[in-house]
Structure formats: structure tokens, C-alpha cells
Tab-separated table of C-alpha atoms and ligand atoms in Angstrom:
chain	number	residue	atom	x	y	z
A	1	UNK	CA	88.653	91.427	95.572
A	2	UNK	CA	88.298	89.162	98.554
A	3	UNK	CA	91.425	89.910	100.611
A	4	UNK	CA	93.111	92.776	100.829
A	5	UNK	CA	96.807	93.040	103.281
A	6	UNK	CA	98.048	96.180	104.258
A	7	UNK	CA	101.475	97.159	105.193
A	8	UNK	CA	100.820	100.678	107.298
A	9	UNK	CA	104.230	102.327	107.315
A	10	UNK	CA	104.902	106.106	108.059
A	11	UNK	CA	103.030	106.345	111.245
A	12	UNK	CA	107.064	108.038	112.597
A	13	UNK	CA	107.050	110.188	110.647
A	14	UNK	CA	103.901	111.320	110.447
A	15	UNK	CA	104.156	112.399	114.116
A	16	UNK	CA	108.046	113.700	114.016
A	17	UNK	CA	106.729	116.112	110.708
A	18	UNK	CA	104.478	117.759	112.726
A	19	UNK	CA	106.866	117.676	116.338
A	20	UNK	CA	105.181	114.970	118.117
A	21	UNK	CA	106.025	112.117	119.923
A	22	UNK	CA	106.105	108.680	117.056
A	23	UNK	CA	103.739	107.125	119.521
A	24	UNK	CA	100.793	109.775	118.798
A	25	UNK	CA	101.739	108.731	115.547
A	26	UNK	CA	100.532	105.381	116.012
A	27	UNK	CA	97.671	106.564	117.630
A	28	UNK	CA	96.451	107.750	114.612
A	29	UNK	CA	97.705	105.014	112.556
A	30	UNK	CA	95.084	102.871	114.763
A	31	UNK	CA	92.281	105.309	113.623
A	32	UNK	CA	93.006	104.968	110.322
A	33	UNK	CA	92.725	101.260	111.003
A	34	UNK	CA	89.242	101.659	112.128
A	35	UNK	CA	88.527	103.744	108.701
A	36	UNK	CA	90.011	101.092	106.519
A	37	UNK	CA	87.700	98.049	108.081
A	38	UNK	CA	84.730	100.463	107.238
A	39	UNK	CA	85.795	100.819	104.052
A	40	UNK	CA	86.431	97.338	103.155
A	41	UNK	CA	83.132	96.642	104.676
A	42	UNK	CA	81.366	98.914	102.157
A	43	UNK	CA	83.764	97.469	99.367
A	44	UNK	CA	82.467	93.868	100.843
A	45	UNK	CA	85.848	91.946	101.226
A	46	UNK	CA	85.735	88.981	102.900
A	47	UNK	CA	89.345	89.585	104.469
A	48	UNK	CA	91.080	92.852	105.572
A	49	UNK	CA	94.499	91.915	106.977
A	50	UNK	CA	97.016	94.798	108.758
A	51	UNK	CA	100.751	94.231	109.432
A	52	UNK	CA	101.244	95.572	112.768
A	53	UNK	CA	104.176	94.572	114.696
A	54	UNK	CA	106.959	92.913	112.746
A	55	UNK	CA	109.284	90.394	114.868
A	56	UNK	CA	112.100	92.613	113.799
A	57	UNK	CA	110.133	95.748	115.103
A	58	UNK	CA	110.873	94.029	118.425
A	59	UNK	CA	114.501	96.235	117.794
A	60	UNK	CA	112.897	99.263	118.248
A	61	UNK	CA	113.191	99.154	121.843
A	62	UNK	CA	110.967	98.601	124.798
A	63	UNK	CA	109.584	102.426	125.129
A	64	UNK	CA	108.202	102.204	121.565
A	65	UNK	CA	107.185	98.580	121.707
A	66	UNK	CA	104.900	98.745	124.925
A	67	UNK	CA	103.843	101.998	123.476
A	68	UNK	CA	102.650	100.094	120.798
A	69	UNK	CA	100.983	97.132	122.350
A	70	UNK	CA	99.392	99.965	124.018
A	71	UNK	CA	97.896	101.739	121.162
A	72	UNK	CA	96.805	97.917	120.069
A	73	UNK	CA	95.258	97.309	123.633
A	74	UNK	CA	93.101	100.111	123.440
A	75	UNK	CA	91.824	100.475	119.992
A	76	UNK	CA	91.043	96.316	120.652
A	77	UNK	CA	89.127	97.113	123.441
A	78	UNK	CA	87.399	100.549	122.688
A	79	UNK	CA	86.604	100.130	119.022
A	80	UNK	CA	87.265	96.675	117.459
A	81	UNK	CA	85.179	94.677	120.066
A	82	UNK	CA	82.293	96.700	119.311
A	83	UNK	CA	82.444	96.096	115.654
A	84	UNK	CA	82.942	92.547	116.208
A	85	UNK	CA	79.883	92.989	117.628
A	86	UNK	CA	77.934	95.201	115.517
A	87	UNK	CA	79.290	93.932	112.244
A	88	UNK	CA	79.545	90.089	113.062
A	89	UNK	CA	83.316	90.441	112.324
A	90	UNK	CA	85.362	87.379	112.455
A	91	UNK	CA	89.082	87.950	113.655
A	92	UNK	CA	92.672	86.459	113.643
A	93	UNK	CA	95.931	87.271	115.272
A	94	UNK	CA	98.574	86.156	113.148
A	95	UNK	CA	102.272	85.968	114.387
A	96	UNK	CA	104.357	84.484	117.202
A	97	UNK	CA	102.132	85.713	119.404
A	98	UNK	CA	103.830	83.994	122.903
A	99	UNK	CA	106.391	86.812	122.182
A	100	UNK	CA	103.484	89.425	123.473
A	101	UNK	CA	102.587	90.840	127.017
A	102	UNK	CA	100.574	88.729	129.098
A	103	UNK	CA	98.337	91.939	129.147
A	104	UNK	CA	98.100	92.382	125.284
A	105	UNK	CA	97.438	88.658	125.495
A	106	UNK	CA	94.636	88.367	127.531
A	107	UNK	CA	93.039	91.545	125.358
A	108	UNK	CA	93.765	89.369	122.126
A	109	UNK	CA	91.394	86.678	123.380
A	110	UNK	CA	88.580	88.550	124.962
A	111	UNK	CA	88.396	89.468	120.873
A	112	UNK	CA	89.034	85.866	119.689
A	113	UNK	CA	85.965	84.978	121.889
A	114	UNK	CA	83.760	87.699	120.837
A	115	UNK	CA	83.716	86.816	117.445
A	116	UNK	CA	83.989	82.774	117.699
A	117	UNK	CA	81.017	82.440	116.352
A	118	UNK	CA	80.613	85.379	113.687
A	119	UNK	CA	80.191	84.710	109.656
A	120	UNK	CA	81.185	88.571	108.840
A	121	UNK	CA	84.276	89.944	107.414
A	122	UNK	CA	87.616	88.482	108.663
A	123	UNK	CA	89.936	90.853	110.323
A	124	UNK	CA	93.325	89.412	110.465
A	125	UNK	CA	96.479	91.469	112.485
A	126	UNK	CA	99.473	90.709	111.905
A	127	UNK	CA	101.365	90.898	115.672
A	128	UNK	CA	105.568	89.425	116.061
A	129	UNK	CA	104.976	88.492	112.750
A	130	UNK	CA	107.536	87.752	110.351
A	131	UNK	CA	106.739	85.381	107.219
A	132	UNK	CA	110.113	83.943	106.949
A	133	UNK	CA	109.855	82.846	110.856
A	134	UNK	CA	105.831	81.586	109.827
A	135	UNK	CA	107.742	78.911	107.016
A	136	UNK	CA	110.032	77.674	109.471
A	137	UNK	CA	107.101	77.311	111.866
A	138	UNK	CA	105.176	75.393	109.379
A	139	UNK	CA	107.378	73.027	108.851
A	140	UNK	CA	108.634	72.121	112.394
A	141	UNK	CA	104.793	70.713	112.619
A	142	UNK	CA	104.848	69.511	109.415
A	143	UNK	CA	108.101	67.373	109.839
A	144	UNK	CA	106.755	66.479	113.522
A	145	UNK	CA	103.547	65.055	112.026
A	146	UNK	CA	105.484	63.520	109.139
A	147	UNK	CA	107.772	61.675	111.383
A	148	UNK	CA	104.458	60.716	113.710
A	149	UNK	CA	103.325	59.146	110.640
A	150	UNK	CA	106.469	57.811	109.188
A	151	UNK	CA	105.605	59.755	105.691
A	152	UNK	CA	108.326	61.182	103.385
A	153	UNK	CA	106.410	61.190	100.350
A	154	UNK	CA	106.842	64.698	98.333
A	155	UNK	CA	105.950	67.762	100.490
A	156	UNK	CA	103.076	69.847	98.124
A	157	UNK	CA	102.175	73.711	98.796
A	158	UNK	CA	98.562	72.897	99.932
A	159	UNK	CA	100.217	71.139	102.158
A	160	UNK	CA	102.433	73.468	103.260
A	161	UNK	CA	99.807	76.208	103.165
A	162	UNK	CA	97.729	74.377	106.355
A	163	UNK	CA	100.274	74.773	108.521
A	164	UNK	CA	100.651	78.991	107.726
A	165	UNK	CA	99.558	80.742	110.005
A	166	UNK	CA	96.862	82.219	107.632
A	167	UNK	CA	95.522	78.403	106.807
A	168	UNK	CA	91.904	78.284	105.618
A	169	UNK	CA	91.963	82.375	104.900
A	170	UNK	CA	91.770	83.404	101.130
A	171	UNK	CA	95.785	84.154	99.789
A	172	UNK	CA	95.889	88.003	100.024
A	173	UNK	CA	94.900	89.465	96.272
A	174	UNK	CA	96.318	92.823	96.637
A	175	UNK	CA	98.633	94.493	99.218
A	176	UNK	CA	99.363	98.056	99.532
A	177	UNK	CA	102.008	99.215	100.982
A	178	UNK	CA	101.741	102.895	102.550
A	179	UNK	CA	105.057	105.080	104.030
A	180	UNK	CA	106.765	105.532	100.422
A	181	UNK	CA	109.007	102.367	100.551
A	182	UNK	CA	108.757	99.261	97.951
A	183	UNK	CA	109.074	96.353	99.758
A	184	UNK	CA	107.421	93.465	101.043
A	185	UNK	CA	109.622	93.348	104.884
A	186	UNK	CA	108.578	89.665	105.377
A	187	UNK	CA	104.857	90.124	105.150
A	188	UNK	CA	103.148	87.166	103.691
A	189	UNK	CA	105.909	85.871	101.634
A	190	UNK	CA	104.293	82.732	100.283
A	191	UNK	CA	100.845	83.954	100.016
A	192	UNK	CA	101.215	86.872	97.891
A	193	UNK	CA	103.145	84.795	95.423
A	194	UNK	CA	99.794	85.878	92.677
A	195	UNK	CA	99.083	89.059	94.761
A	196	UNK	CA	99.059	92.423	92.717
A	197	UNK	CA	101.185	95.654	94.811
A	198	UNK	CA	100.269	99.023	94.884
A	199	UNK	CA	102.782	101.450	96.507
A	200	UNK	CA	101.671	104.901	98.334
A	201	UNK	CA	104.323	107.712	99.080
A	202	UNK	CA	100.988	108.684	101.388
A	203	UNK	CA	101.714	108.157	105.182
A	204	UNK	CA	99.358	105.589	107.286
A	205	UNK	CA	97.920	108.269	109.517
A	206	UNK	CA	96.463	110.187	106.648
A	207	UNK	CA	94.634	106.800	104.885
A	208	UNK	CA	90.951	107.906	103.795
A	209	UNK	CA	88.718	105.133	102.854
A	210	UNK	CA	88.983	106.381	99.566
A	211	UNK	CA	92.354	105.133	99.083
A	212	UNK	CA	90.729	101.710	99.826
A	213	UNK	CA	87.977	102.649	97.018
A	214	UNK	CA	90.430	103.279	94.732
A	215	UNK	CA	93.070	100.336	95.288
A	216	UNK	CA	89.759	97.887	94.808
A	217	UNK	CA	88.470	99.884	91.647
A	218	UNK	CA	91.818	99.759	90.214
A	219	UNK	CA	92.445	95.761	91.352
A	220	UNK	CA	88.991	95.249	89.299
A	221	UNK	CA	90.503	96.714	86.166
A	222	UNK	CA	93.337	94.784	86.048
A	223	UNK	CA	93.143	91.410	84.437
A	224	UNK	CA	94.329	88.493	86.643
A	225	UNK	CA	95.270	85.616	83.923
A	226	UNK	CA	97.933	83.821	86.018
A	227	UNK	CA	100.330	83.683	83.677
A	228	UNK	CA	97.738	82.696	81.278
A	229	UNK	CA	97.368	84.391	77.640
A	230	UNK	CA	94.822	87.265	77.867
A	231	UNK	CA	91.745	85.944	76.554
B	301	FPP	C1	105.027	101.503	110.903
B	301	FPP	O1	105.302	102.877	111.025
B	301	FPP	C2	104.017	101.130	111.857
B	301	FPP	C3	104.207	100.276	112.890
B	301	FPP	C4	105.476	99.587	113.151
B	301	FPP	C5	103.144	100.017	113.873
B	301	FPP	C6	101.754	100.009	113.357
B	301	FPP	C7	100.856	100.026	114.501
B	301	FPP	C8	99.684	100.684	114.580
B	301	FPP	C9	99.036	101.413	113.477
B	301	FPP	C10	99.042	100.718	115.917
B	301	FPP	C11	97.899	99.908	116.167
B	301	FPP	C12	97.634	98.754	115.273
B	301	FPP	C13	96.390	98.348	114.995
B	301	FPP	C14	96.141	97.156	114.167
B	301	FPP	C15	95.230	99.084	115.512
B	301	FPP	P1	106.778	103.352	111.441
B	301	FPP	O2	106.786	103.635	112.908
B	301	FPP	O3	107.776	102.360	110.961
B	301	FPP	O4	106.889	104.694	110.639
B	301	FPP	P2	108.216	105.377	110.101
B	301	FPP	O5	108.704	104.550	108.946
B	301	FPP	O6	107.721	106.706	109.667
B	301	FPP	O7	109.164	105.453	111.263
């Protein structure tokens, strides 16, 4: 497997089952995010990429939000910079990310810089994302080119694909969705046209890299024809 996308839902109810606030929730949503990059680092992915803020998780009001960006801020600065670091990490922030703090901004590119020029694993989060709002995106700067260059000869997916926000990454192979629910809630629409799913009734805050073990021994098993007949 080269690129794995995770969808880390429960992190609410994690906290509420056990009388907390959902924010301490998140909290340890954000250490198991530091568990799964170890763990796809041992499984030697090239591309680890965690949905994190959805643009319609901007409804959830600006007590939970900023407690969120929060939460983001600090495990940036306390525990992904040093791995960037230590472990050569590349990363990406995917998303409309002019809908952030200013704050949470300036964090975002202290990280960008720190691993400008790394070769190791690509991190990617997924912040005010939402992959219906990445098409349209992609093709406001695809039209604007077009009409730059007076083209209007027959728009192709490759084409569309450089303009996604994940352009030049690997198409996600698997994604595993955590929390219980089946559903994709406009993560990587186009890209994980050929993806395989694995569902998890298990809540974020209690991932174990095993669970990341076993989603990549089980991917291996499975055989990928592409609608191909099963040689
Ligand atoms: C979904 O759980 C989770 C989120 C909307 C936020 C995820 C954010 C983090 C794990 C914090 C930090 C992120 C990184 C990348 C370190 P939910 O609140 O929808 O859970 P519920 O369905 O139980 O309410």
C-alpha cells in the first residue's frame, strides 16, 4: 500500500461516554494521530493522509471549532515538527485553508517550511476540506487557464487531477473510516474512485497501530484487478 486516508470519527463520543468535555476528546484523537504516522512508518507508506476539519464541521460552532484548531496548533507544534525533523517527513495541508485562523495559519507554515526539503513519508491533513468544494476549485483554474489559452479541446481526468488539491500525491488506496458510520462525507471524492473501504465501529481515540497493521495486511490480501478478470 502506498497511501492510506483516514476518516477519524468518534472523537465526541469518545469523551461524552466517559463524561468529558468532546474537546478532550479530540485531544486524544490527536494522539492517536501521532500513533498512526508511526505505524505507517513501520508499514513504510509513502502517504498517510487524516481528514481533520470538514468545511461543513465549520457548523459546529465557534467553541468547538477554535477548540479544535487548538488541539491542531499544538500537536503541530509539540509533536509533528519534531518528526518532520527526525523522520524527514514531507507534509501537506489540504483544504480551503484561507478559511483558518491567522494563528493556525502561521503554525501550518512553520511545518510547510520544516519539511520543504524532506524525501520521507508524506503527511497530508485534511483542514476546511470538502472534496465537492476541491472539484469546483479545480476547475475555476482550469477554465481560467483554458480561457488564457483560448483551449476548449476535451477536458481529461489527468487533467483535472493537477488542479486537486492532492496533485502529484499517489490516489489514496485504502481509506478507513473509524466512529461506526459508512460513508465517505466528501473526503476525496475523485481520488478514491479505485480505493478499497474498511469500516470500524472502533472510536478514533482508541486507534492502536495495530489497527493500521491489520488494514495494510488485509489491503495486501485482496486482489486489486481494476475491473480486470482475476488472473
Ligand atoms: C470527528 O469526531 C473528528 C473531528 C471533527 C476532528 C478531528 C480532529 C482531531 C483528531 C484533532 C487534531 C487533528 C490532527 C490531525 C492532529 P466527532 O467530533 O465528529 O465525533 P462524534 O461523531 O463522536 O461526535
Amino acid at each position: 500500500m502506498r497511501h492510506l486516508g483516514i476518516i477519524m470519527d468518534g472523537n465526541g463520543r469518545w469523551a461524552v461516554s466517559r463524561g468529558q468535555e468532546r474537546l478532550s476528546g479530540h485531544a486524544e484523537g490527536a494522539k492517536a494521530v501521532a500513533r498512526a504516522i508511526e505505524a505507517a512508518l513501520e508499514c513504510r507508506l509513502e502517504c498517510i493522509t487524516f481528514y481533520a476539519f470538514s468545511t461543513e464541521n465549520f457548523k459546529r460552532g465557534v467553541q468547538e471549532t477554535l477548540g479544535i484548531f487548538s488541539v491542531l496548533a499544538g500537536f503541530l507544534e509539540n509533536t509533528l515538527l519534531p518528526l518532520v525533523k527526525e523522520k524527514k517527513l514531507r507534509v501537506r495541508f489540504i483544504g480551503d485553508l484561507k478559511r483558518l485562523t491567522p494563528e493556525l495559519l502561521e503554525t501550518l507554515s512553520k511545518v510547510n517550511v520544516a519539511g520543504l526539503n524532506n524525501t520521507g513519508m508524506t503527511v497530508v491533513i485534511a483542514l476546511a476540506y470538502g472534496g465537492r468544494e476541491e472539484i469546483a476549485t479545480a476547475f475555476n483554474m482550469l477554465l481560467e487557464r483554458r480561457l488564457i489559452n483560448l483551449d476548449a479541446s476535451p477536458i481529461t481526468y489527468d487533467e483535472i487531477s493537477r488542479y486537486l488539491y492532492t496533485a502529484g500525491l499517489p490516489e489514496p488506496d485504502a481509506v478507513v473510516r473509524f466512529g461506526g458510520y459508512k460513508r465517505l462525507s466528501n473526503f476525496l471524492p475523485l481520488q478514491s474512485a479505485y480505493s478499497e473501504f474498511f469500516f470500524t465501529e472502533k472510536l478514533w481515540p482508541d486507534f492502536q497501530k495495530e489497527d493500521l497493521y491489520k488494514i495494510c495486511a488485509e489491503y495486501q490480501k485482496i486482489k486489486r484487478n481494476f475491473g480486470d478478470i482475476p488472473k
